[in-house]
Amino acid sequence: MAGGHELKLLGMWASPFVLRVKLALGFKGLSYDDVEEEIFNGKSELLLKSNPVHKKVPVLLHNGNPVCESQIIVQYIDEAFAGVGPSLLPVDPYERAVARFWAAYVDDKLLASWLQAARSKTEEEKAEGLKQTLAAAENLEAAFRELSKGKSFFGGDTVGYLDVVLGGLIAWVHASEKLYGMRLFDAARSPLLNAWVERFGALDAVKAVLPDVDRLVEYAKQRV
């Protein structure tokens, strides 16, 4: 482990929130013990002890100390290992705040409405969810245009915090298209993000982490 640090990740292979943490660890070049949790068939005592409030993955154990919630974990990794690998969060306090704002937007607006569109029982609810999803994607497209400054990633020339947060969803973006015929980003409405999905997904560090799309599709069908 880097610098004598012991890292253990309690996770579940299909979780986009766990994938975020794995992406952050990968980009930072940190080794860790990957502990797969049976979250639907009895959670481990270690998970329940480490995250007694939410009882959910991911949990990162750093020298035995638990850190919970995916976005907080990614920020923690970047701060605790500031001298290791590339920095994910911007150095400038304002830019850092902006990145955190849009990261929260991904979960609170984009992901929430996307799940509503995919899981709704009625056509009316699905249509409303899709409407909100497209509006959120439009806002993120504008955010990418501003933050990337014409470069490849939200972080500019290199991958940044927001790339990791949104990047955890990429495999599910492709799986959702196969499952529901829903394309979260497309060349017509969000050309910049559509290109970013392909560019980010082609990185070696990302390919090493993201699960096979067909496996996700089968998993989702079994969970219905």
C-alpha atoms as a PDB file:
ATOM      1  CA  MET A   1       0.000   0.000   0.000  1.00  0.00           C
ATOM      2  CA  ALA A   2       1.134   3.551  -0.736  1.00  0.00           C
ATOM      3  CA  GLY A   3       3.234   4.946   2.099  1.00  0.00           C
ATOM      4  CA  GLY A   4       2.326   2.056   4.396  1.00  0.00           C
ATOM      5  CA  HIS A   5      -1.367   2.939   4.200  1.00  0.00           C
ATOM      6  CA  GLU A   6      -3.837   0.073   4.314  1.00  0.00           C
ATOM      7  CA  LEU A   7      -6.839   0.579   2.055  1.00  0.00           C
ATOM      8  CA  LYS A   8      -9.857  -1.718   1.890  1.00  0.00           C
ATOM      9  CA  LEU A   9     -12.930  -1.026  -0.223  1.00  0.00           C
ATOM     10  CA  LEU A  10     -16.263  -2.555   0.721  1.00  0.00           C
ATOM     11  CA  GLY A  11     -18.254  -2.526  -2.473  1.00  0.00           C
ATOM     12  CA  MET A  12     -20.417  -4.257  -5.027  1.00  0.00           C
ATOM     13  CA  TRP A  13     -19.319  -4.714  -8.621  1.00  0.00           C
ATOM     14  CA  ALA A  14     -22.366  -3.154 -10.312  1.00  0.00           C
ATOM     15  CA  SER A  15     -22.772  -0.082  -8.103  1.00  0.00           C
ATOM     16  CA  PRO A  16     -21.974   3.170  -9.942  1.00  0.00           C
ATOM     17  CA  PHE A  17     -21.139   4.701  -6.563  1.00  0.00           C
ATOM     18  CA  VAL A  18     -18.551   1.997  -5.877  1.00  0.00           C
ATOM     19  CA  LEU A  19     -17.215   2.416  -9.411  1.00  0.00           C
ATOM     20  CA  ARG A  20     -16.554   6.091  -8.664  1.00  0.00           C
ATOM     21  CA  VAL A  21     -14.317   5.144  -5.787  1.00  0.00           C
ATOM     22  CA  LYS A  22     -12.518   2.502  -7.857  1.00  0.00           C
ATOM     23  CA  LEU A  23     -11.922   5.096 -10.577  1.00  0.00           C
ATOM     24  CA  ALA A  24     -10.464   7.558  -8.070  1.00  0.00           C
ATOM     25  CA  LEU A  25      -8.191   4.887  -6.586  1.00  0.00           C
ATOM     26  CA  GLY A  26      -7.126   3.857 -10.077  1.00  0.00           C
ATOM     27  CA  PHE A  27      -6.294   7.360 -11.271  1.00  0.00           C
ATOM     28  CA  LYS A  28      -4.332   8.006  -8.075  1.00  0.00           C
ATOM     29  CA  GLY A  29      -2.455   4.748  -8.596  1.00  0.00           C
ATOM     30  CA  LEU A  30      -3.387   3.349  -5.178  1.00  0.00           C
ATOM     31  CA  SER A  31      -3.577  -0.352  -4.411  1.00  0.00           C
ATOM     32  CA  TYR A  32      -6.365  -1.652  -2.184  1.00  0.00           C
ATOM     33  CA  ASP A  33      -8.186  -4.754  -1.051  1.00  0.00           C
ATOM     34  CA  ASP A  34     -11.430  -5.078  -3.019  1.00  0.00           C
ATOM     35  CA  VAL A  35     -14.062  -6.691  -0.781  1.00  0.00           C
ATOM     36  CA  GLU A  36     -17.259  -7.703  -2.588  1.00  0.00           C
ATOM     37  CA  GLU A  37     -20.359  -7.395  -0.404  1.00  0.00           C
ATOM     38  CA  GLU A  38     -23.496  -9.530  -0.764  1.00  0.00           C
ATOM     39  CA  ILE A  39     -25.732  -6.523  -0.271  1.00  0.00           C
ATOM     40  CA  PHE A  40     -28.965  -8.359  -1.119  1.00  0.00           C
ATOM     41  CA  ASN A  41     -28.237 -11.609   0.698  1.00  0.00           C
ATOM     42  CA  GLY A  42     -27.038 -10.494   4.091  1.00  0.00           C
ATOM     43  CA  LYS A  43     -24.601  -7.640   4.610  1.00  0.00           C
ATOM     44  CA  SER A  44     -21.355  -8.384   6.390  1.00  0.00           C
ATOM     45  CA  GLU A  45     -20.725  -7.417   9.989  1.00  0.00           C
ATOM     46  CA  LEU A  46     -17.820  -5.305   8.774  1.00  0.00           C
ATOM     47  CA  LEU A  47     -20.108  -3.266   6.495  1.00  0.00           C
ATOM     48  CA  LEU A  48     -22.769  -2.800   9.184  1.00  0.00           C
ATOM     49  CA  LYS A  49     -20.119  -1.778  11.696  1.00  0.00           C
ATOM     50  CA  SER A  50     -18.334   0.527   9.252  1.00  0.00           C
ATOM     51  CA  ASN A  51     -21.470   2.294   7.996  1.00  0.00           C
ATOM     52  CA  PRO A  52     -24.066   1.940  10.772  1.00  0.00           C
ATOM     53  CA  VAL A  53     -26.092   4.955   9.587  1.00  0.00           C
ATOM     54  CA  HIS A  54     -26.818   4.035   5.952  1.00  0.00           C
ATOM     55  CA  LYS A  55     -25.591   0.408   5.925  1.00  0.00           C
ATOM     56  CA  LYS A  56     -24.611   0.830   2.268  1.00  0.00           C
ATOM     57  CA  VAL A  57     -21.584   0.495   0.016  1.00  0.00           C
ATOM     58  CA  PRO A  58     -19.170   1.963  -0.770  1.00  0.00           C
ATOM     59  CA  VAL A  59     -17.108   2.212   2.378  1.00  0.00           C
ATOM     60  CA  LEU A  60     -13.382   2.888   2.241  1.00  0.00           C
ATOM     61  CA  LEU A  61     -11.390   1.671   5.215  1.00  0.00           C
ATOM     62  CA  HIS A  62      -8.137   3.609   5.549  1.00  0.00           C
ATOM     63  CA  ASN A  63      -5.976   2.016   8.226  1.00  0.00           C
ATOM     64  CA  GLY A  64      -9.216   0.722   9.736  1.00  0.00           C
ATOM     65  CA  ASN A  65     -11.008   4.087   9.728  1.00  0.00           C
ATOM     66  CA  PRO A  66     -14.229   4.051   7.664  1.00  0.00           C
ATOM     67  CA  VAL A  67     -15.151   6.760   5.156  1.00  0.00           C
ATOM     68  CA  CYS A  68     -18.670   6.565   3.669  1.00  0.00           C
ATOM     69  CA  GLU A  69     -20.600   8.039   0.716  1.00  0.00           C
ATOM     70  CA  SER A  70     -18.999   7.933  -2.731  1.00  0.00           C
ATOM     71  CA  GLN A  71     -18.425  11.641  -3.348  1.00  0.00           C
ATOM     72  CA  ILE A  72     -17.003  12.133   0.132  1.00  0.00           C
ATOM     73  CA  ILE A  73     -14.733   9.121  -0.354  1.00  0.00           C
ATOM     74  CA  VAL A  74     -13.394  10.462  -3.664  1.00  0.00           C
ATOM     75  CA  GLN A  75     -12.657  13.824  -2.031  1.00  0.00           C
ATOM     76  CA  TYR A  76     -11.016  12.058   0.902  1.00  0.00           C
ATOM     77  CA  ILE A  77      -8.780   9.998  -1.392  1.00  0.00           C
ATOM     78  CA  ASP A  78      -7.652  13.140  -3.197  1.00  0.00           C
ATOM     79  CA  GLU A  79      -6.892  14.964   0.068  1.00  0.00           C
ATOM     80  CA  ALA A  80      -5.395  12.069   2.049  1.00  0.00           C
ATOM     81  CA  PHE A  81      -3.095  11.148  -0.849  1.00  0.00           C
ATOM     82  CA  ALA A  82      -2.393  14.652  -2.128  1.00  0.00           C
ATOM     83  CA  GLY A  83       1.187  13.768  -3.010  1.00  0.00           C
ATOM     84  CA  VAL A  84       0.265  10.591  -4.870  1.00  0.00           C
ATOM     85  CA  GLY A  85      -0.778  10.605  -8.518  1.00  0.00           C
ATOM     86  CA  PRO A  86      -2.717  13.429 -10.177  1.00  0.00           C
ATOM     87  CA  SER A  87      -4.871  15.823  -8.190  1.00  0.00           C
ATOM     88  CA  LEU A  88      -8.586  15.343  -8.899  1.00  0.00           C
ATOM     89  CA  LEU A  89     -10.064  18.421  -7.221  1.00  0.00           C
ATOM     90  CA  PRO A  90      -9.011  21.856  -8.482  1.00  0.00           C
ATOM     91  CA  VAL A  91      -6.490  23.781  -6.393  1.00  0.00           C
ATOM     92  CA  ASP A  92      -8.408  27.056  -6.629  1.00  0.00           C
ATOM     93  CA  PRO A  93     -11.104  27.237  -3.884  1.00  0.00           C
ATOM     94  CA  TYR A  94     -13.755  28.682  -6.210  1.00  0.00           C
ATOM     95  CA  GLU A  95     -13.136  26.102  -8.931  1.00  0.00           C
ATOM     96  CA  ARG A  96     -13.221  23.413  -6.248  1.00  0.00           C
ATOM     97  CA  ALA A  97     -16.601  24.669  -5.038  1.00  0.00           C
ATOM     98  CA  VAL A  98     -17.958  24.706  -8.607  1.00  0.00           C
ATOM     99  CA  ALA A  99     -16.812  21.128  -9.170  1.00  0.00           C
ATOM    100  CA  ARG A 100     -18.522  20.033  -5.939  1.00  0.00           C
ATOM    101  CA  PHE A 101     -21.712  21.844  -6.956  1.00  0.00           C
ATOM    102  CA  TRP A 102     -21.941  20.008 -10.266  1.00  0.00           C
ATOM    103  CA  ALA A 103     -21.012  16.698  -8.670  1.00  0.00           C
ATOM    104  CA  ALA A 104     -23.970  17.087  -6.297  1.00  0.00           C
ATOM    105  CA  TYR A 105     -26.113  18.008  -9.301  1.00  0.00           C
ATOM    106  CA  VAL A 106     -25.212  14.708 -10.986  1.00  0.00           C
ATOM    107  CA  ASP A 107     -26.720  12.728  -8.098  1.00  0.00           C
ATOM    108  CA  ASP A 108     -29.528  15.039  -7.011  1.00  0.00           C
ATOM    109  CA  LYS A 109     -30.894  15.932 -10.446  1.00  0.00           C
ATOM    110  CA  LEU A 110     -29.482  13.872 -13.296  1.00  0.00           C
ATOM    111  CA  LEU A 111     -29.348  10.462 -11.630  1.00  0.00           C
ATOM    112  CA  ALA A 112     -32.582  10.898  -9.681  1.00  0.00           C
ATOM    113  CA  SER A 113     -34.630  11.813 -12.770  1.00  0.00           C
ATOM    114  CA  TRP A 114     -32.881   9.179 -14.906  1.00  0.00           C
ATOM    115  CA  LEU A 115     -33.868   6.476 -12.433  1.00  0.00           C
ATOM    116  CA  GLN A 116     -37.430   7.805 -12.373  1.00  0.00           C
ATOM    117  CA  ALA A 117     -37.628   7.582 -16.153  1.00  0.00           C
ATOM    118  CA  ALA A 118     -36.254   4.044 -16.162  1.00  0.00           C
ATOM    119  CA  ARG A 119     -38.268   2.631 -13.267  1.00  0.00           C
ATOM    120  CA  SER A 120     -41.611   4.440 -13.459  1.00  0.00           C
ATOM    121  CA  LYS A 121     -44.719   2.268 -13.626  1.00  0.00           C
ATOM    122  CA  THR A 122     -46.823   4.733 -15.611  1.00  0.00           C
ATOM    123  CA  GLU A 123     -46.132   6.418 -18.932  1.00  0.00           C
ATOM    124  CA  GLU A 124     -46.876   9.797 -17.355  1.00  0.00           C
ATOM    125  CA  GLU A 125     -44.243   9.339 -14.658  1.00  0.00           C
ATOM    126  CA  LYS A 126     -41.758   8.015 -17.189  1.00  0.00           C
ATOM    127  CA  ALA A 127     -42.322  10.996 -19.478  1.00  0.00           C
ATOM    128  CA  GLU A 128     -41.831  13.440 -16.613  1.00  0.00           C
ATOM    129  CA  GLY A 129     -38.663  11.659 -15.528  1.00  0.00           C
ATOM    130  CA  LEU A 130     -37.328  11.735 -19.076  1.00  0.00           C
ATOM    131  CA  LYS A 131     -38.144  15.439 -19.384  1.00  0.00           C
ATOM    132  CA  GLN A 132     -36.220  16.220 -16.200  1.00  0.00           C
ATOM    133  CA  THR A 133     -33.337  13.978 -17.276  1.00  0.00           C
ATOM    134  CA  LEU A 134     -32.953  15.776 -20.595  1.00  0.00           C
ATOM    135  CA  ALA A 135     -33.051  19.148 -18.820  1.00  0.00           C
ATOM    136  CA  ALA A 136     -30.355  17.995 -16.397  1.00  0.00           C
ATOM    137  CA  ALA A 137     -28.221  16.650 -19.257  1.00  0.00           C
ATOM    138  CA  GLU A 138     -28.566  20.003 -21.035  1.00  0.00           C
ATOM    139  CA  ASN A 139     -27.314  21.811 -17.939  1.00  0.00           C
ATOM    140  CA  LEU A 140     -24.379  19.414 -17.614  1.00  0.00           C
ATOM    141  CA  GLU A 141     -23.543  19.943 -21.274  1.00  0.00           C
ATOM    142  CA  ALA A 142     -23.278  23.675 -20.568  1.00  0.00           C
ATOM    143  CA  ALA A 143     -21.187  22.947 -17.476  1.00  0.00           C
ATOM    144  CA  PHE A 144     -18.787  20.807 -19.498  1.00  0.00           C
ATOM    145  CA  ARG A 145     -18.458  23.541 -22.114  1.00  0.00           C
ATOM    146  CA  GLU A 146     -17.534  26.057 -19.399  1.00  0.00           C
ATOM    147  CA  LEU A 147     -15.335  23.914 -17.154  1.00  0.00           C
ATOM    148  CA  SER A 148     -13.392  22.028 -19.841  1.00  0.00           C
ATOM    149  CA  LYS A 149     -12.482  25.263 -21.642  1.00  0.00           C
ATOM    150  CA  GLY A 150     -12.472  23.416 -24.947  1.00  0.00           C
ATOM    151  CA  LYS A 151     -10.298  20.571 -23.676  1.00  0.00           C
ATOM    152  CA  SER A 152     -10.960  16.862 -23.246  1.00  0.00           C
ATOM    153  CA  PHE A 153     -12.277  16.578 -19.693  1.00  0.00           C
ATOM    154  CA  PHE A 154     -14.150  18.454 -17.005  1.00  0.00           C
ATOM    155  CA  GLY A 155     -10.721  18.820 -15.402  1.00  0.00           C
ATOM    156  CA  GLY A 156      -9.262  20.292 -18.599  1.00  0.00           C
ATOM    157  CA  ASP A 157      -6.365  18.386 -20.118  1.00  0.00           C
ATOM    158  CA  THR A 158      -6.522  15.738 -17.396  1.00  0.00           C
ATOM    159  CA  VAL A 159      -9.272  13.856 -15.584  1.00  0.00           C
ATOM    160  CA  GLY A 160     -10.746  15.726 -12.623  1.00  0.00           C
ATOM    161  CA  TYR A 161     -13.190  15.203  -9.786  1.00  0.00           C
ATOM    162  CA  LEU A 162     -16.310  15.717 -11.876  1.00  0.00           C
ATOM    163  CA  ASP A 163     -15.046  13.304 -14.536  1.00  0.00           C
ATOM    164  CA  VAL A 164     -14.752  10.621 -11.844  1.00  0.00           C
ATOM    165  CA  VAL A 165     -18.184  11.360 -10.350  1.00  0.00           C
ATOM    166  CA  LEU A 166     -19.976  11.234 -13.697  1.00  0.00           C
ATOM    167  CA  GLY A 167     -17.644   8.534 -15.016  1.00  0.00           C
ATOM    168  CA  GLY A 168     -18.980   6.017 -12.522  1.00  0.00           C
ATOM    169  CA  LEU A 169     -22.231   6.066 -14.489  1.00  0.00           C
ATOM    170  CA  ILE A 170     -20.772   5.324 -17.930  1.00  0.00           C
ATOM    171  CA  ALA A 171     -21.285   1.566 -17.929  1.00  0.00           C
ATOM    172  CA  TRP A 172     -24.884   2.092 -16.867  1.00  0.00           C
ATOM    173  CA  VAL A 173     -25.331   4.709 -19.606  1.00  0.00           C
ATOM    174  CA  HIS A 174     -24.612   1.974 -22.165  1.00  0.00           C
ATOM    175  CA  ALA A 175     -26.623  -0.649 -20.262  1.00  0.00           C
ATOM    176  CA  SER A 176     -29.626   1.678 -20.032  1.00  0.00           C
ATOM    177  CA  GLU A 177     -29.596   2.137 -23.774  1.00  0.00           C
ATOM    178  CA  LYS A 178     -29.811  -1.630 -24.245  1.00  0.00           C
ATOM    179  CA  LEU A 179     -32.412  -2.096 -21.494  1.00  0.00           C
ATOM    180  CA  TYR A 180     -34.747   0.839 -22.051  1.00  0.00           C
ATOM    181  CA  GLY A 181     -33.706   2.408 -25.328  1.00  0.00           C
ATOM    182  CA  MET A 182     -32.651   5.491 -23.368  1.00  0.00           C
ATOM    183  CA  ARG A 183     -29.463   7.299 -24.359  1.00  0.00           C
ATOM    184  CA  LEU A 184     -28.489   9.669 -21.566  1.00  0.00           C
ATOM    185  CA  PHE A 185     -26.247  11.756 -23.814  1.00  0.00           C
ATOM    186  CA  ASP A 186     -26.475  11.851 -27.585  1.00  0.00           C
ATOM    187  CA  ALA A 187     -24.797  13.627 -30.463  1.00  0.00           C
ATOM    188  CA  ALA A 188     -27.808  15.846 -31.164  1.00  0.00           C
ATOM    189  CA  ARG A 189     -28.733  17.195 -27.709  1.00  0.00           C
ATOM    190  CA  SER A 190     -25.427  16.865 -25.856  1.00  0.00           C
ATOM    191  CA  PRO A 191     -22.605  16.410 -28.370  1.00  0.00           C
ATOM    192  CA  LEU A 192     -19.834  17.388 -25.968  1.00  0.00           C
ATOM    193  CA  LEU A 193     -20.875  14.890 -23.294  1.00  0.00           C
ATOM    194  CA  ASN A 194     -21.587  12.242 -25.906  1.00  0.00           C
ATOM    195  CA  ALA A 195     -17.993  12.569 -27.102  1.00  0.00           C
ATOM    196  CA  TRP A 196     -16.739  12.723 -23.502  1.00  0.00           C
ATOM    197  CA  VAL A 197     -18.407   9.374 -22.684  1.00  0.00           C
ATOM    198  CA  GLU A 198     -16.439   7.675 -25.451  1.00  0.00           C
ATOM    199  CA  ARG A 199     -13.206   9.517 -24.648  1.00  0.00           C
ATOM    200  CA  PHE A 200     -13.350   8.823 -20.915  1.00  0.00           C
ATOM    201  CA  GLY A 201     -14.413   5.218 -21.434  1.00  0.00           C
ATOM    202  CA  ALA A 202     -11.410   4.596 -23.686  1.00  0.00           C
ATOM    203  CA  LEU A 203      -8.872   5.440 -20.952  1.00  0.00           C
ATOM    204  CA  ASP A 204      -6.908   2.438 -19.693  1.00  0.00           C
ATOM    205  CA  ALA A 205      -7.609   3.317 -16.050  1.00  0.00           C
ATOM    206  CA  VAL A 206     -11.330   3.356 -16.814  1.00  0.00           C
ATOM    207  CA  LYS A 207     -11.391   0.150 -18.848  1.00  0.00           C
ATOM    208  CA  ALA A 208      -9.646  -1.576 -15.952  1.00  0.00           C
ATOM    209  CA  VAL A 209     -12.523  -0.664 -13.608  1.00  0.00           C
ATOM    210  CA  LEU A 210     -15.835  -0.523 -15.469  1.00  0.00           C
ATOM    211  CA  PRO A 211     -17.827  -3.781 -15.691  1.00  0.00           C
ATOM    212  CA  ASP A 212     -18.946  -5.461 -18.886  1.00  0.00           C
ATOM    213  CA  VAL A 213     -22.131  -3.833 -20.208  1.00  0.00           C
ATOM    214  CA  ASP A 214     -23.832  -7.123 -21.115  1.00  0.00           C
ATOM    215  CA  ARG A 215     -23.202  -8.400 -17.594  1.00  0.00           C
ATOM    216  CA  LEU A 216     -24.868  -5.261 -16.219  1.00  0.00           C
ATOM    217  CA  VAL A 217     -27.850  -5.785 -18.519  1.00  0.00           C
ATOM    218  CA  GLU A 218     -28.323  -9.350 -17.281  1.00  0.00           C
ATOM    219  CA  TYR A 219     -27.915  -8.222 -13.685  1.00  0.00           C
ATOM    220  CA  ALA A 220     -30.559  -5.518 -14.134  1.00  0.00           C
ATOM    221  CA  LYS A 221     -33.011  -7.984 -15.687  1.00  0.00           C
ATOM    222  CA  GLN A 222     -32.580 -10.304 -12.700  1.00  0.00           C
ATOM    223  CA  ARG A 223     -33.226  -7.484 -10.252  1.00  0.00           C
ATOM    224  CA  VAL A 224     -36.603  -6.548 -11.804  1.00  0.00           C
END
